[in-house]
Amino acid sequence: MSRRSKLLSGALVTSAVVLASFGVTTVSASSTPRSAGEAVHAGHTMALSTATSPEDPDGDGYIPAVPPVTGVTPSTQNPPHRYFHEFQANCAVSHTKPDDPIVYPQQPGKSHDHTFMGNTTTNAGSTTASLSAGGTTCKAPGDLSGYWMPTLYNGDRRILPVGPQVIYYKAGVTDYTSVRPFPKGLRFVVGNPMQSADDFRHHPGFVEGWECGDSYFNTEFPATCPNRADVQLNIRFQAPSCWDGKYLDTPDHKSHMAYPVVKPGTNDNMCPADHPVALPMTEFKMAFPVNGDMSQVRLASGSGHSFHYDFFNAWDAPTLKALVDHCIVGGLQCDARGYDETHPEAGAALDADYRLP
């Protein structure tokens, strides 16, 4: 049976999966009626995706990897212990826009407002090709990826992170030597704008929640934060890092990715059998310049527990491979140049201009 046959009615199933991925369930007869093509989204409505992406011309929500990665089994090896195996992508905010090229491709204005970092051209019409031809606010010119998250507001005023933010690329599995670069065009959504506070707190990507001053691990924004120049609102959140090797995107924008699992009988992390390909684990570490009275702070997607983010890979492939091989596979703690100051003898992956030497 073909993949499309298995989807039954492709368009209906795709719409259902997209709805389910954002926590929208079937409306009962007693519910408030809504116009066709709308879904409740954290206190406001958003039109459902009906357009197709140039990279998904049949509109079934699947974007195959060409070629797919086959013949991989999850690594159970335990290489020599290295406390760090990571590098940073330091990327500043470029713009805000009510667009989401992953969830609402080719539909400008259909999303809640997003704060975009990295690629300066990211919008509803973005594709792998358009991002690859764009510019970037990241320190490494080779990082043309799009990174975005719901915009933070204090009342009606946008609160945008200032300067380069930290996006870690880490090993999510114990065998850090098995990590390989992202395939060009891979995209996914981390978290869910419709998740409950409990879902958010127990999400596998939850690291520290919202924090400011001495207030940590919050699912909602603290009521107040110390009103000092050195205090900002922070969050850290990790993405899944195991890939199925088949698709660059799926209808729910998540199913092609998975979080590592614990190897039975050990404390080691490994990829699950159905997502065997170990990729870097991205971790957003965002700082928002807001403190004092936090009672009016909110996200464009809703309250604090609606936090989520999107990633669309458009790295220059040789640059990304150099950083992954040198820093993650090499077991180093690197900056955006791929340099570990505690291991100067290892050198850097990139030159002083953050480019391949």
CSV table of C-alpha atoms in Angstrom, one decimal:
chain,number,residue,atom,x,y,z
A,1,MET,CA,0.0,0.0,0.0
A,2,SER,CA,1.3,3.4,-0.9
A,3,ARG,CA,2.1,6.1,1.7
A,4,ARG,CA,-0.7,8.2,0.4
A,5,SER,CA,-3.2,5.3,0.5
A,6,LYS,CA,-2.3,4.8,4.1
A,7,LEU,CA,-3.2,8.4,4.8
A,8,LEU,CA,-6.8,7.6,3.8
A,9,SER,CA,-8.1,11.0,2.9
A,10,GLY,CA,-4.8,12.9,2.9
A,11,ALA,CA,-6.1,16.4,3.3
A,12,LEU,CA,-8.5,15.4,6.1
A,13,VAL,CA,-5.9,13.4,8.0
A,14,THR,CA,-3.3,16.1,7.7
A,15,SER,CA,-5.7,18.7,9.0
A,16,ALA,CA,-6.6,16.4,11.9
A,17,VAL,CA,-3.0,15.8,12.8
A,18,VAL,CA,-2.1,19.5,12.7
A,19,LEU,CA,-5.0,20.3,14.9
A,20,ALA,CA,-4.1,17.5,17.4
A,21,SER,CA,-0.5,18.6,17.5
A,22,PHE,CA,-1.6,22.0,18.8
A,23,GLY,CA,-4.1,20.6,21.3
A,24,VAL,CA,-7.2,21.4,19.3
A,25,THR,CA,-9.9,18.7,19.7
A,26,THR,CA,-13.2,18.2,17.9
A,27,VAL,CA,-15.8,20.8,18.7
A,28,SER,CA,-18.9,19.4,20.4
A,29,ALA,CA,-22.4,20.4,19.4
A,30,SER,CA,-22.7,22.4,22.6
A,31,SER,CA,-19.5,24.4,21.9
A,32,THR,CA,-19.4,27.9,20.6
A,33,PRO,CA,-19.6,27.7,16.8
A,34,ARG,CA,-16.6,28.9,14.9
A,35,SER,CA,-16.2,29.7,11.2
A,36,ALA,CA,-14.8,27.0,9.0
A,37,GLY,CA,-11.0,26.9,8.8
A,38,GLU,CA,-10.4,28.4,12.3
A,39,ALA,CA,-8.9,26.8,15.4
A,40,VAL,CA,-8.8,28.3,18.9
A,41,HIS,CA,-5.2,29.1,19.7
A,42,ALA,CA,-4.3,30.4,23.2
A,43,GLY,CA,-7.0,32.9,23.4
A,44,HIS,CA,-7.4,33.9,19.8
A,45,THR,CA,-8.2,32.2,16.5
A,46,MET,CA,-5.9,31.2,13.7
A,47,ALA,CA,-6.9,30.0,10.3
A,48,LEU,CA,-5.9,26.4,9.6
A,49,SER,CA,-3.2,25.7,7.1
A,50,THR,CA,-4.7,25.2,3.7
A,51,ALA,CA,-1.8,26.2,1.5
A,52,THR,CA,1.0,24.0,0.3
A,53,SER,CA,4.7,24.7,0.5
A,54,PRO,CA,6.8,24.6,-2.7
A,55,GLU,CA,8.7,21.8,-0.9
A,56,ASP,CA,5.5,19.9,-0.3
A,57,PRO,CA,3.5,20.3,-3.5
A,58,ASP,CA,1.1,17.5,-2.9
A,59,GLY,CA,0.2,19.0,0.5
A,60,ASP,CA,0.3,15.8,2.5
A,61,GLY,CA,2.6,17.3,5.1
A,62,TYR,CA,5.5,15.0,4.4
A,63,ILE,CA,8.8,16.4,3.1
A,64,PRO,CA,11.0,13.4,2.3
A,65,ALA,CA,14.8,13.5,2.9
A,66,VAL,CA,16.6,13.0,-0.4
A,67,PRO,CA,18.4,10.8,0.0
A,68,PRO,CA,17.0,9.2,3.2
A,69,VAL,CA,19.5,8.0,5.8
A,70,THR,CA,19.2,4.2,6.0
A,71,GLY,CA,21.0,1.3,7.7
A,72,VAL,CA,21.5,3.2,11.0
A,73,THR,CA,20.9,1.6,14.4
A,74,PRO,CA,21.0,3.5,17.6
A,75,SER,CA,24.4,3.6,19.1
A,76,THR,CA,24.8,1.8,22.5
A,77,GLN,CA,28.5,2.6,22.8
A,78,ASN,CA,29.9,4.5,25.7
A,79,PRO,CA,33.0,6.5,24.6
A,80,PRO,CA,35.5,8.1,27.0
A,81,HIS,CA,33.7,10.5,29.3
A,82,ARG,CA,33.8,14.1,28.3
A,83,TYR,CA,31.8,16.5,30.4
A,84,PHE,CA,31.1,18.8,27.4
A,85,HIS,CA,30.4,18.1,23.8
A,86,GLU,CA,28.8,21.2,22.4
A,87,PHE,CA,29.2,24.5,20.6
A,88,GLN,CA,27.1,27.7,20.5
A,89,ALA,CA,25.3,29.5,17.8
A,90,ASN,CA,25.1,33.1,18.8
A,91,CYS,CA,22.2,34.8,17.0
A,92,ALA,CA,20.5,38.1,17.5
A,93,VAL,CA,16.9,39.0,16.9
A,94,SER,CA,16.3,40.1,13.3
A,95,HIS,CA,12.6,40.9,13.2
A,96,THR,CA,9.1,40.1,14.4
A,97,LYS,CA,6.2,38.9,12.2
A,98,PRO,CA,2.9,37.0,12.5
A,99,ASP,CA,4.3,34.3,10.3
A,100,ASP,CA,5.3,30.6,10.7
A,101,PRO,CA,6.8,29.0,7.5
A,102,ILE,CA,6.6,25.5,9.2
A,103,VAL,CA,3.0,25.5,10.5
A,104,TYR,CA,1.5,28.0,8.1
A,105,PRO,CA,3.6,27.9,4.9
A,106,GLN,CA,2.7,30.5,2.3
A,107,GLN,CA,0.2,32.2,4.6
A,108,PRO,CA,1.5,35.5,5.9
A,109,GLY,CA,-0.2,36.8,9.0
A,110,LYS,CA,-1.9,33.5,10.0
A,111,SER,CA,0.2,32.9,13.1
A,112,HIS,CA,0.6,34.7,16.4
A,113,ASP,CA,3.5,37.1,16.4
A,114,HIS,CA,7.0,35.5,16.4
A,115,THR,CA,10.4,36.8,17.3
A,116,PHE,CA,12.9,35.7,14.6
A,117,MET,CA,16.6,35.1,15.0
A,118,GLY,CA,19.2,34.0,12.6
A,119,ASN,CA,18.1,34.3,9.0
A,120,THR,CA,17.0,37.8,8.2
A,121,THR,CA,14.6,36.8,5.5
A,122,THR,CA,12.4,34.3,7.4
A,123,ASN,CA,8.7,34.7,6.7
A,124,ALA,CA,5.7,32.7,5.7
A,125,GLY,CA,7.1,32.0,2.3
A,126,SER,CA,10.5,30.7,3.4
A,127,THR,CA,11.9,27.5,1.9
A,128,THR,CA,15.3,25.8,2.2
A,129,ALA,CA,16.3,27.6,-1.0
A,130,SER,CA,15.2,31.0,0.1
A,131,LEU,CA,16.9,30.8,3.5
A,132,SER,CA,20.1,29.5,1.9
A,133,ALA,CA,20.1,32.7,-0.2
A,134,GLY,CA,19.4,35.0,2.8
A,135,GLY,CA,21.5,36.8,5.4
A,136,THR,CA,22.0,36.1,9.1
A,137,THR,CA,22.3,37.8,12.5
A,138,CYS,CA,24.3,34.8,13.7
A,139,LYS,CA,28.1,35.3,14.4
A,140,ALA,CA,28.8,32.5,11.9
A,141,PRO,CA,27.9,33.6,8.4
A,142,GLY,CA,27.4,30.0,7.5
A,143,ASP,CA,24.4,29.7,9.9
A,144,LEU,CA,21.5,30.7,7.7
A,145,SER,CA,19.0,28.8,9.8
A,146,GLY,CA,15.7,30.3,11.0
A,147,TYR,CA,15.0,30.2,14.7
A,148,TRP,CA,11.8,31.7,16.1
A,149,MET,CA,9.6,31.7,19.2
A,150,PRO,CA,6.4,33.5,20.3
A,151,THR,CA,7.0,37.2,20.9
A,152,LEU,CA,7.1,38.3,24.6
A,153,TYR,CA,5.0,41.3,25.6
A,154,ASN,CA,4.8,43.5,28.7
A,155,GLY,CA,1.3,44.9,28.2
A,156,ASP,CA,1.2,45.8,24.6
A,157,ARG,CA,5.0,46.5,24.3
A,158,ARG,CA,7.2,43.9,22.6
A,159,ILE,CA,10.1,42.8,24.8
A,160,LEU,CA,12.9,41.6,22.5
A,161,PRO,CA,16.2,39.9,23.6
A,162,VAL,CA,19.1,42.2,23.2
A,163,GLY,CA,22.3,41.2,21.4
A,164,PRO,CA,23.3,37.6,20.4
A,165,GLN,CA,21.3,35.0,22.2
A,166,VAL,CA,22.7,31.5,23.0
A,167,ILE,CA,21.5,28.5,21.1
A,168,TYR,CA,23.5,25.5,22.2
A,169,TYR,CA,24.2,22.5,19.9
A,170,LYS,CA,24.8,19.6,22.2
A,171,ALA,CA,25.1,15.8,22.2
A,172,GLY,CA,21.8,14.5,23.5
A,173,VAL,CA,23.0,10.9,23.6
A,174,THR,CA,25.8,9.3,25.6
A,175,ASP,CA,27.7,8.3,22.5
A,176,TYR,CA,28.6,11.8,21.4
A,177,THR,CA,30.8,10.4,18.7
A,178,SER,CA,27.7,9.2,16.9
A,179,VAL,CA,26.2,12.7,16.4
A,180,ARG,CA,26.0,13.9,12.8
A,181,PRO,CA,25.0,17.3,11.3
A,182,PHE,CA,21.4,18.2,10.6
A,183,PRO,CA,20.3,17.5,7.1
A,184,LYS,CA,19.7,20.6,5.1
A,185,GLY,CA,16.0,21.6,5.2
A,186,LEU,CA,15.1,19.8,8.4
A,187,ARG,CA,12.5,21.7,10.4
A,188,PHE,CA,10.5,21.0,13.5
A,189,VAL,CA,8.5,22.6,16.3
A,190,VAL,CA,9.6,22.2,19.9
A,191,GLY,CA,6.9,22.2,22.5
A,192,ASN,CA,3.2,23.1,22.0
A,193,PRO,CA,1.5,26.5,22.3
A,194,MET,CA,-1.6,24.6,23.6
A,195,GLN,CA,0.1,22.6,26.2
A,196,SER,CA,-1.1,22.8,29.8
A,197,ALA,CA,1.1,24.0,32.7
A,198,ASP,CA,1.7,20.4,33.7
A,199,ASP,CA,2.6,19.4,30.2
A,200,PHE,CA,5.1,22.2,30.1
A,201,ARG,CA,6.7,21.4,33.4
A,202,HIS,CA,7.0,17.7,32.5
A,203,HIS,CA,8.0,18.2,28.9
A,204,PRO,CA,11.2,16.3,28.0
A,205,GLY,CA,12.7,19.6,26.8
A,206,PHE,CA,12.1,21.4,30.0
A,207,VAL,CA,15.4,22.5,31.6
A,208,GLU,CA,14.9,25.4,33.9
A,209,GLY,CA,11.6,27.0,33.0
A,210,TRP,CA,11.2,30.7,33.5
A,211,GLU,CA,13.6,32.3,36.0
A,212,CYS,CA,14.7,35.7,37.2
A,213,GLY,CA,16.7,36.7,40.2
A,214,ASP,CA,16.3,34.0,42.8
A,215,SER,CA,13.1,32.6,41.3
A,216,TYR,CA,13.7,29.3,39.3
A,217,PHE,CA,11.8,26.5,37.6
A,218,ASN,CA,8.6,28.5,37.0
A,219,THR,CA,6.0,27.3,34.6
A,220,GLU,CA,4.5,30.8,34.6
A,221,PHE,CA,6.1,34.2,34.7
A,222,PRO,CA,7.1,35.2,38.3
A,223,ALA,CA,4.8,37.9,39.6
A,224,THR,CA,7.8,40.2,40.3
A,225,CYS,CA,11.5,40.1,39.5
A,226,PRO,CA,14.2,42.2,41.2
A,227,ASN,CA,14.2,45.6,39.6
A,228,ARG,CA,17.9,45.7,38.8
A,229,ALA,CA,19.8,46.4,35.7
A,230,ASP,CA,21.5,43.0,35.8
A,231,VAL,CA,18.2,41.0,36.1
A,232,GLN,CA,16.4,39.6,33.1
A,233,LEU,CA,13.8,37.0,32.5
A,234,ASN,CA,15.4,33.8,31.2
A,235,ILE,CA,14.3,30.4,29.8
A,236,ARG,CA,16.2,27.3,28.6
A,237,PHE,CA,14.4,24.6,26.6
A,238,GLN,CA,15.8,21.7,24.7
A,239,ALA,CA,14.8,20.1,21.4
A,240,PRO,CA,14.5,16.5,20.4
A,241,SER,CA,17.7,15.2,18.8
A,242,CYS,CA,16.9,11.8,17.3
A,243,TRP,CA,15.7,11.7,13.7
A,244,ASP,CA,13.8,9.0,11.7
A,245,GLY,CA,16.2,9.5,8.7
A,246,LYS,CA,13.2,9.7,6.4
A,247,TYR,CA,11.4,13.1,6.5
A,248,LEU,CA,12.5,16.7,6.8
A,249,ASP,CA,9.0,17.5,8.1
A,250,THR,CA,5.8,15.6,8.9
A,251,PRO,CA,2.2,16.8,9.3
A,252,ASP,CA,2.5,17.5,13.0
A,253,HIS,CA,6.0,19.0,12.6
A,254,LYS,CA,7.2,16.7,15.4
A,255,SER,CA,6.8,13.0,14.5
A,256,HIS,CA,10.0,12.7,12.5
A,257,MET,CA,12.0,13.7,15.6
A,258,ALA,CA,12.2,12.1,19.1
A,259,TYR,CA,14.0,12.7,22.4
A,260,PRO,CA,16.7,10.2,23.5
A,261,VAL,CA,15.6,7.3,25.7
A,262,VAL,CA,17.5,5.6,28.6
A,263,LYS,CA,19.4,2.5,27.6
A,264,PRO,CA,17.9,-0.3,29.8
A,265,GLY,CA,19.9,-1.1,32.9
A,266,THR,CA,22.0,2.0,32.6
A,267,ASN,CA,22.0,5.8,32.9
A,268,ASP,CA,23.0,6.2,29.3
A,269,ASN,CA,21.0,8.0,26.7
A,270,MET,CA,20.4,6.6,23.2
A,271,CYS,CA,18.1,7.2,20.3
A,272,PRO,CA,15.0,5.0,20.0
A,273,ALA,CA,14.9,2.3,17.3
A,274,ASP,CA,12.4,4.2,15.2
A,275,HIS,CA,14.4,7.4,15.3
A,276,PRO,CA,17.9,6.0,15.1
A,277,VAL,CA,19.9,9.0,13.7
A,278,ALA,CA,21.6,11.1,16.4
A,279,LEU,CA,21.6,14.8,15.6
A,280,PRO,CA,22.7,17.8,17.7
A,281,MET,CA,20.3,18.7,20.5
A,282,THR,CA,19.5,22.4,20.2
A,283,GLU,CA,18.9,24.3,23.4
A,284,PHE,CA,17.4,27.8,23.4
A,285,LYS,CA,18.9,30.0,26.2
A,286,MET,CA,17.0,33.2,25.9
A,287,ALA,CA,17.2,36.4,28.0
A,288,PHE,CA,14.4,39.0,27.9
A,289,PRO,CA,15.1,42.6,29.3
A,290,VAL,CA,12.1,42.8,31.6
A,291,ASN,CA,11.9,42.9,35.4
A,292,GLY,CA,10.0,44.6,38.3
A,293,ASP,CA,6.3,44.1,38.1
A,294,MET,CA,5.7,41.1,35.8
A,295,SER,CA,1.9,41.0,36.1
A,296,GLN,CA,1.4,42.2,32.5
A,297,VAL,CA,4.0,39.9,30.9
A,298,ARG,CA,2.7,37.4,28.4
A,299,LEU,CA,3.6,35.6,25.2
A,300,ALA,CA,1.9,36.1,21.9
A,301,SER,CA,0.8,32.5,22.2
A,302,GLY,CA,-0.7,33.0,25.7
A,303,SER,CA,0.7,32.5,29.3
A,304,GLY,CA,4.2,31.4,30.2
A,305,HIS,CA,3.5,27.7,29.8
A,306,SER,CA,2.6,28.1,26.1
A,307,PHE,CA,6.3,28.7,25.3
A,308,HIS,CA,7.6,26.8,22.2
A,309,TYR,CA,10.0,27.4,19.4
A,310,ASP,CA,10.8,26.5,15.8
A,311,PHE,CA,13.9,25.5,13.9
A,312,PHE,CA,14.5,25.4,10.2
A,313,ASN,CA,18.0,24.2,9.2
A,314,ALA,CA,19.7,26.2,6.5
A,315,TRP,CA,23.3,25.9,7.7
A,316,ASP,CA,26.1,25.9,5.1
A,317,ALA,CA,26.7,22.1,5.2
A,318,PRO,CA,30.5,22.2,5.4
A,319,THR,CA,30.5,24.8,8.2
A,320,LEU,CA,28.0,22.8,10.3
A,321,LYS,CA,29.9,19.6,9.8
A,322,ALA,CA,33.2,21.2,10.9
A,323,LEU,CA,31.6,22.5,14.1
A,324,VAL,CA,29.8,19.2,14.9
A,325,ASP,CA,32.9,17.1,14.2
A,326,HIS,CA,35.3,19.4,16.1
A,327,CYS,CA,33.1,20.2,19.1
A,328,ILE,CA,30.5,17.6,19.6
A,329,VAL,CA,32.2,14.5,18.3
A,330,GLY,CA,35.5,15.9,19.6
A,331,GLY,CA,34.1,16.3,23.2
A,332,LEU,CA,34.8,20.0,23.5
A,333,GLN,CA,33.0,23.0,25.0
A,334,CYS,CA,33.1,25.5,22.1
A,335,ASP,CA,32.1,29.0,21.5
A,336,ALA,CA,30.6,30.1,18.1
A,337,ARG,CA,34.0,29.8,16.5
A,338,GLY,CA,34.3,26.2,17.6
A,339,TYR,CA,37.0,27.1,20.1
A,340,ASP,CA,37.3,25.7,23.6
A,341,GLU,CA,39.4,28.0,25.8
A,342,THR,CA,40.1,25.1,28.2
A,343,HIS,CA,41.6,23.1,25.4
A,344,PRO,CA,43.5,25.7,23.3
A,345,GLU,CA,45.7,22.9,21.8
A,346,ALA,CA,42.6,21.7,19.9
A,347,GLY,CA,42.4,24.9,17.9
A,348,ALA,CA,39.2,26.3,16.4
A,349,ALA,CA,36.9,25.0,13.7
A,350,LEU,CA,36.4,28.4,12.2
A,351,ASP,CA,38.6,31.4,11.7
A,352,ALA,CA,38.5,34.9,13.3
A,353,ASP,CA,35.6,35.8,11.0
A,354,TYR,CA,33.6,32.7,12.0
A,355,ARG,CA,34.2,31.2,8.6
A,356,LEU,CA,35.8,28.0,7.5
A,357,PRO,CA,39.6,28.5,7.2
